[in-house]
mmCIF file of C-alpha atoms in Angstrom:
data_model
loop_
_atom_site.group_PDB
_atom_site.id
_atom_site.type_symbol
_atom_site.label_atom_id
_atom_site.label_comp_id
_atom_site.label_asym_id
_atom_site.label_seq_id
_atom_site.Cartn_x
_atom_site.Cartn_y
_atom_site.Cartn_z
ATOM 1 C CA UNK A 17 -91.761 15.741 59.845
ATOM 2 C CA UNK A 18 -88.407 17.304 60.613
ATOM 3 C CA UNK A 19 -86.919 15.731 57.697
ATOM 4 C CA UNK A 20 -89.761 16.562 55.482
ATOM 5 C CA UNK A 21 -89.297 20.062 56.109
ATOM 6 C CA UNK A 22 -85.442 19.778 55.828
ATOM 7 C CA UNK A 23 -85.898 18.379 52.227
ATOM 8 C CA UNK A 24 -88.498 21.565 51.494
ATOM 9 C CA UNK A 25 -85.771 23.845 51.947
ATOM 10 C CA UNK A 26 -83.280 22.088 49.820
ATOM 11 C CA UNK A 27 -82.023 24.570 47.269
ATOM 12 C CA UNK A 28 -83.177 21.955 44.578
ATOM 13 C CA UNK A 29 -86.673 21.361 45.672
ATOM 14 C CA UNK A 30 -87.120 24.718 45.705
ATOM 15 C CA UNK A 31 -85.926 25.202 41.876
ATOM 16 C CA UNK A 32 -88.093 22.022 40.805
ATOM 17 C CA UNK A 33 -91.186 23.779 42.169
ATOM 18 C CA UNK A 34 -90.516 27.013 40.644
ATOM 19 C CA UNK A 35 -89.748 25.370 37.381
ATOM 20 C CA UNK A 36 -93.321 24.118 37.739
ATOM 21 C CA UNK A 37 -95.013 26.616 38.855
ATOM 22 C CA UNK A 38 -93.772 28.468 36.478
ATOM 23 C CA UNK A 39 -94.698 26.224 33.759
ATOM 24 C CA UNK A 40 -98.313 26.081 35.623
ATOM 25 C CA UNK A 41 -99.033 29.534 35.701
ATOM 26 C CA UNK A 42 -98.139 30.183 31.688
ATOM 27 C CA UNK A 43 -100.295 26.955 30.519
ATOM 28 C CA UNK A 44 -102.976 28.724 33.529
ATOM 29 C CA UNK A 45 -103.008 31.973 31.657
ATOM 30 C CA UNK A 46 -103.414 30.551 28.146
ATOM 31 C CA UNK A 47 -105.919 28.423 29.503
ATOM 32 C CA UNK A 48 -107.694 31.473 30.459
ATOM 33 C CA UNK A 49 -107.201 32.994 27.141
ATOM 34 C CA UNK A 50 -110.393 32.904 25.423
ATOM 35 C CA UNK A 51 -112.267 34.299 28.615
ATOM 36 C CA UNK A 52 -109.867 37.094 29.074
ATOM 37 C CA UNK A 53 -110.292 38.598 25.420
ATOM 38 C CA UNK A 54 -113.570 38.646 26.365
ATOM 39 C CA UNK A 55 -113.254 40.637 29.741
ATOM 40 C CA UNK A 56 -113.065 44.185 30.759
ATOM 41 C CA UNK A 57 -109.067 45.213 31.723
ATOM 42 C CA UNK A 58 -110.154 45.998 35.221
ATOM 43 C CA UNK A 59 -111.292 42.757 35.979
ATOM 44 C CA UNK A 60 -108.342 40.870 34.550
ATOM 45 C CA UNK A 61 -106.427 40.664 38.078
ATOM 46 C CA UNK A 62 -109.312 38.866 39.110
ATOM 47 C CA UNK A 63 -110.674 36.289 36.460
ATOM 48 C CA UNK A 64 -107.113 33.853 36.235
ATOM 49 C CA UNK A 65 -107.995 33.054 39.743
ATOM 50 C CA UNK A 66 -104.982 29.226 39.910
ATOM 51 C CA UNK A 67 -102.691 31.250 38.019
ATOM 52 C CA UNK A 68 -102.655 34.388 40.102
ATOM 53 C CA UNK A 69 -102.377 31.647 42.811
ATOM 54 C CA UNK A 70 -98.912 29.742 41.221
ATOM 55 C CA UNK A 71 -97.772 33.247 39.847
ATOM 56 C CA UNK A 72 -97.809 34.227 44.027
ATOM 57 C CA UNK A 73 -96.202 31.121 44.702
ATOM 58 C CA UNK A 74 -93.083 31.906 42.151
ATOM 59 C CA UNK A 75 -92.347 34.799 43.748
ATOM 60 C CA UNK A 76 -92.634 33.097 47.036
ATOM 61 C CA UNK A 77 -90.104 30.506 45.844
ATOM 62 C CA UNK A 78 -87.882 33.370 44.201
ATOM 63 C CA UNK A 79 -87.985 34.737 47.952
ATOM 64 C CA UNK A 80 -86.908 31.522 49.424
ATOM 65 C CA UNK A 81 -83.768 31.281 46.692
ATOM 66 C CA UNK A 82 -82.692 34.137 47.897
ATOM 67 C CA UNK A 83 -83.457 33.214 51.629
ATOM 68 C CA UNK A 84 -85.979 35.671 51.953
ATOM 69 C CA UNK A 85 -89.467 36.407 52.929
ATOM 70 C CA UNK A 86 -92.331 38.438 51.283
ATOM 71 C CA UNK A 87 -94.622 38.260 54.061
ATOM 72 C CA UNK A 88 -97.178 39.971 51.629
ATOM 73 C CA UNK A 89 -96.676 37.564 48.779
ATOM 74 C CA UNK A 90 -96.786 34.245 50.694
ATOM 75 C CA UNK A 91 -100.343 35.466 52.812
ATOM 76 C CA UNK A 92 -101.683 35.598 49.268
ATOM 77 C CA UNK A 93 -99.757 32.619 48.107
ATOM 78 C CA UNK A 94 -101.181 30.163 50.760
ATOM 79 C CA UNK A 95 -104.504 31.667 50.617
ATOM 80 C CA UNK A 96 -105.186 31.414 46.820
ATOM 81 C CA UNK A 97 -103.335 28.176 46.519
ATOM 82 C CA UNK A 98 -105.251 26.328 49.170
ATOM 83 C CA UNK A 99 -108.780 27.694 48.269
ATOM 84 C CA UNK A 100 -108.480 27.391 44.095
ATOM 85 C CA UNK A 101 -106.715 24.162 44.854
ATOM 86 C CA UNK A 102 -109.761 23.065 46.568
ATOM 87 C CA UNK A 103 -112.064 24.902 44.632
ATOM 88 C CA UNK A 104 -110.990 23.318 41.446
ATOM 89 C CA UNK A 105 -110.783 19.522 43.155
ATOM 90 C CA UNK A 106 -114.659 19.986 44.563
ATOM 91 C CA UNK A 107 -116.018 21.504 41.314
ATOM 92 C CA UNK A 108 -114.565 18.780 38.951
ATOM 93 C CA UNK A 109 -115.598 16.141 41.469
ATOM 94 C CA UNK A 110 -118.796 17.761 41.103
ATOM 95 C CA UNK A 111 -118.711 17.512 37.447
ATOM 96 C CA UNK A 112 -117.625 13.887 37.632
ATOM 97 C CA UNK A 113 -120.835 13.417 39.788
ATOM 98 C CA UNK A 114 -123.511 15.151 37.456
ATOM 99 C CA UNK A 115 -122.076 14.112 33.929
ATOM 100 C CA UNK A 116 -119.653 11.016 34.140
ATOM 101 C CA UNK A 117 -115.992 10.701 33.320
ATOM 102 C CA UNK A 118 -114.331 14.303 32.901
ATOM 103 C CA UNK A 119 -111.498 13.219 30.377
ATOM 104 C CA UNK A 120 -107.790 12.967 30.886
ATOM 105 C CA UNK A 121 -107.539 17.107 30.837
ATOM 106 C CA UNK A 122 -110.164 17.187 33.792
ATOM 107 C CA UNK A 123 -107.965 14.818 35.739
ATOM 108 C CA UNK A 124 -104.881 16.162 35.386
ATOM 109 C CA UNK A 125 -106.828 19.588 36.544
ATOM 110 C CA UNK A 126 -107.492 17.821 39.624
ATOM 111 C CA UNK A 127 -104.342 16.547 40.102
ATOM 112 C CA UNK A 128 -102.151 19.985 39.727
ATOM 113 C CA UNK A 129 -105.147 22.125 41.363
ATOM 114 C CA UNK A 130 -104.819 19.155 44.695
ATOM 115 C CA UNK A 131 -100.853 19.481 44.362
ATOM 116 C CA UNK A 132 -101.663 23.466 44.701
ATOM 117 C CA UNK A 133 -103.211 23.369 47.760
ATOM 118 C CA UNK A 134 -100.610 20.726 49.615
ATOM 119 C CA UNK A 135 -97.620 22.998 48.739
ATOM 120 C CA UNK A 136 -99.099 26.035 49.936
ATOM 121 C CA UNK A 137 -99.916 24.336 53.006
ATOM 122 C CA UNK A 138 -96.601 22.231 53.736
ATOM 123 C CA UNK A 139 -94.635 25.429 52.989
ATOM 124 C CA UNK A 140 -96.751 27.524 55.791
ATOM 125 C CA UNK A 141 -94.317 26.990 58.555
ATOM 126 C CA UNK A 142 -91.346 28.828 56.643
ATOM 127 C CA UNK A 143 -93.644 31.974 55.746
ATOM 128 C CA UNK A 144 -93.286 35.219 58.025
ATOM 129 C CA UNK A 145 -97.074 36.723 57.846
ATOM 130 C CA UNK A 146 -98.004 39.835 59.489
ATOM 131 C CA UNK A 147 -101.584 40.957 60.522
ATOM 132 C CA UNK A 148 -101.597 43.349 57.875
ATOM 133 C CA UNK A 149 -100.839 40.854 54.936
ATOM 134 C CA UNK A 150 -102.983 38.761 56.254
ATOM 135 C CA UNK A 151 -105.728 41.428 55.976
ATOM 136 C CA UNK A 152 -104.984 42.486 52.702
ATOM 137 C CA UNK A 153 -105.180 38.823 51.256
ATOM 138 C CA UNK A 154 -108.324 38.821 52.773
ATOM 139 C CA UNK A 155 -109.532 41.485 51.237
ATOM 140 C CA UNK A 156 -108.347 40.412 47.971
ATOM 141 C CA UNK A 157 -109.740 36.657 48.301
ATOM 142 C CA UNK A 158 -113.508 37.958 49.248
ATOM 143 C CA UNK A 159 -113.054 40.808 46.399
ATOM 144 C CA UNK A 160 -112.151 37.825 44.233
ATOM 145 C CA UNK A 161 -115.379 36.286 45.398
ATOM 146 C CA UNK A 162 -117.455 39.222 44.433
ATOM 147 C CA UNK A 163 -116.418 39.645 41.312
ATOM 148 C CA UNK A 164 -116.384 36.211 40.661
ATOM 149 C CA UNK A 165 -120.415 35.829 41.322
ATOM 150 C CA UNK A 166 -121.523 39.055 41.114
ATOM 151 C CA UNK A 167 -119.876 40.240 38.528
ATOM 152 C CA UNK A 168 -120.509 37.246 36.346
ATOM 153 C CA UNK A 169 -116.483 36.990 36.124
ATOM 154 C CA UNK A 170 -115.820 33.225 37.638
ATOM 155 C CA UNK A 171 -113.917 30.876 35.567
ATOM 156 C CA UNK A 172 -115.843 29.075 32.505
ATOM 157 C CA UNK A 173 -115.715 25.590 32.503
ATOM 158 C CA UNK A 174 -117.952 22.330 31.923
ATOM 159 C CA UNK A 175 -121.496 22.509 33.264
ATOM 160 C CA UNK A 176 -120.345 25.470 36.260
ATOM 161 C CA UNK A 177 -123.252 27.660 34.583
ATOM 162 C CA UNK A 178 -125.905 25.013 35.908
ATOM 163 C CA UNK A 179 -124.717 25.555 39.272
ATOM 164 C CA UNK A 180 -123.509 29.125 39.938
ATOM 165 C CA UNK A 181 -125.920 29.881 42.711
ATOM 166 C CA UNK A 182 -124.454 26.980 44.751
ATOM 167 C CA UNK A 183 -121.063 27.008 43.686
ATOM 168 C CA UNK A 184 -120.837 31.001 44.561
ATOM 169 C CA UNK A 185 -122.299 30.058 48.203
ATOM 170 C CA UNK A 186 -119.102 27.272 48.346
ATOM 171 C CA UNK A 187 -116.949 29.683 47.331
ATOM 172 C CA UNK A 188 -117.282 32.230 49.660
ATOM 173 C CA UNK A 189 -117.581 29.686 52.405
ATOM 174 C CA UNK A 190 -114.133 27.826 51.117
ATOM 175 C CA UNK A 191 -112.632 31.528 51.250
ATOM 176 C CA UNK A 192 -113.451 31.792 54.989
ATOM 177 C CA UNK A 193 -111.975 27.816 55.973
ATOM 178 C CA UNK A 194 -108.703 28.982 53.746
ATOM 179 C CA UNK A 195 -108.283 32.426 55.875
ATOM 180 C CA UNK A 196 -108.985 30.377 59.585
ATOM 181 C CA UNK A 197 -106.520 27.918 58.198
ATOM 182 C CA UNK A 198 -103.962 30.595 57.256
ATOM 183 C CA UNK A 199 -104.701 32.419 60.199
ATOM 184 C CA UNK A 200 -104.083 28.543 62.764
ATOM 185 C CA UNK A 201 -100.746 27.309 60.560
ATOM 186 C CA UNK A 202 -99.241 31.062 59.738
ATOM 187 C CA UNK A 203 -100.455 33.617 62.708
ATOM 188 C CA UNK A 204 -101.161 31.851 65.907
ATOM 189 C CA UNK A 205 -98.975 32.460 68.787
ATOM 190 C CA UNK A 206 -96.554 28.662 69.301
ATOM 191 C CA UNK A 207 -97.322 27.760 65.315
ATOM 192 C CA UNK A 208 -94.658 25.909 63.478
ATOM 193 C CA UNK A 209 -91.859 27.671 62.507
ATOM 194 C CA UNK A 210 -88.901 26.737 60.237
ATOM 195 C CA UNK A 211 -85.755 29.146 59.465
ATOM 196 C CA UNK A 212 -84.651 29.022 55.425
#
């Protein structure tokens, strides 16, 4: 594991991921496109919900260039990454399961949304969170949820309509594992901790 973490840290690694994140989060907001000129301005924060996650993640990895830490940025990076990583895995899964094959596009979804999740977890022991960031990217994950399901603002894809009821009660429940699971790798007292 020590040499895992070794190689994370690597000025290289780190420019390969924020190449593609980068990448990720412009093909995520174009792929959000059509549903966004369709949305009020005040809920635009709130309706890209993977490529507000990668776009957290840049900056995280901008940090890290510079051998820095944005406490703030990486409580909402790991959050977000890990819960619309899964989120995006369970729901195409889901898709697979009610209506067959999902087509190349699906899979590669499922693919990039899994790789989301890993790297916000496997970076967790070189974040510096505080209580308060965690707070606030609490906040902004169960606002997220809100106006996802209540506000009729969650992402539009495949046959999700048939199932908002159920996927809205997943969500909010996937937003509370991802905060315990930031709170056990990124808060807890003798957590893994790495230096940049």
């Amino acid at each position: 594991m020590v040499y895992l973490y070794a190689m994370l840290r690597q000025r290289s690694i780190l420019l390969f991921l924020l190449v593609v994140n980068i990448l990720g989060t412009i093909y995520g907001f174009i792929w959000y496109g059509n549903q966004l000129k369709e949305t009020s301005p005040i809920f635009w924060p709130f309706v890209p919900d993977s490529p507000m996650a990668s776009l957290f993640f840049v900056f995280v990895l901008i940090a890290f260039l510079r051998k820095r830490n944005w406490g703030l940025i990486e409580a909402l990076a790991i959050v977000t990454l890990m819960k619309y990583g899964i989120w995006a895995v369970v729901v195409n899964a889901i898709m697979i399961y009610v209506k067959g094959p999902i087509g190349l596009m699906g899979y590669m979804l499922m693919l990039s949304h899994f790789a989301m999740a890993v790297q916000g977890l496997l970076y967790a022991p070189f974040y510096r969170i505080k209580k308060w960031h965690f707070a606030v990217a609490s906040i902004w994950t169960l606002h997220n949820d809100a106006i996802d399901y209540l506000f009729w603002q969650m992402p539009r894809y495949g046959i999700m309509h048939l199932f908002v009821e159920e996927i809205g009660y997943f969500t909010f429940w996937l937003s509370i594992v991802t905060l315990c699971l930031t709170y056990y790798y990124c808060l807890r007292e003798n957590r893994k901790q790495f230096s940049l």
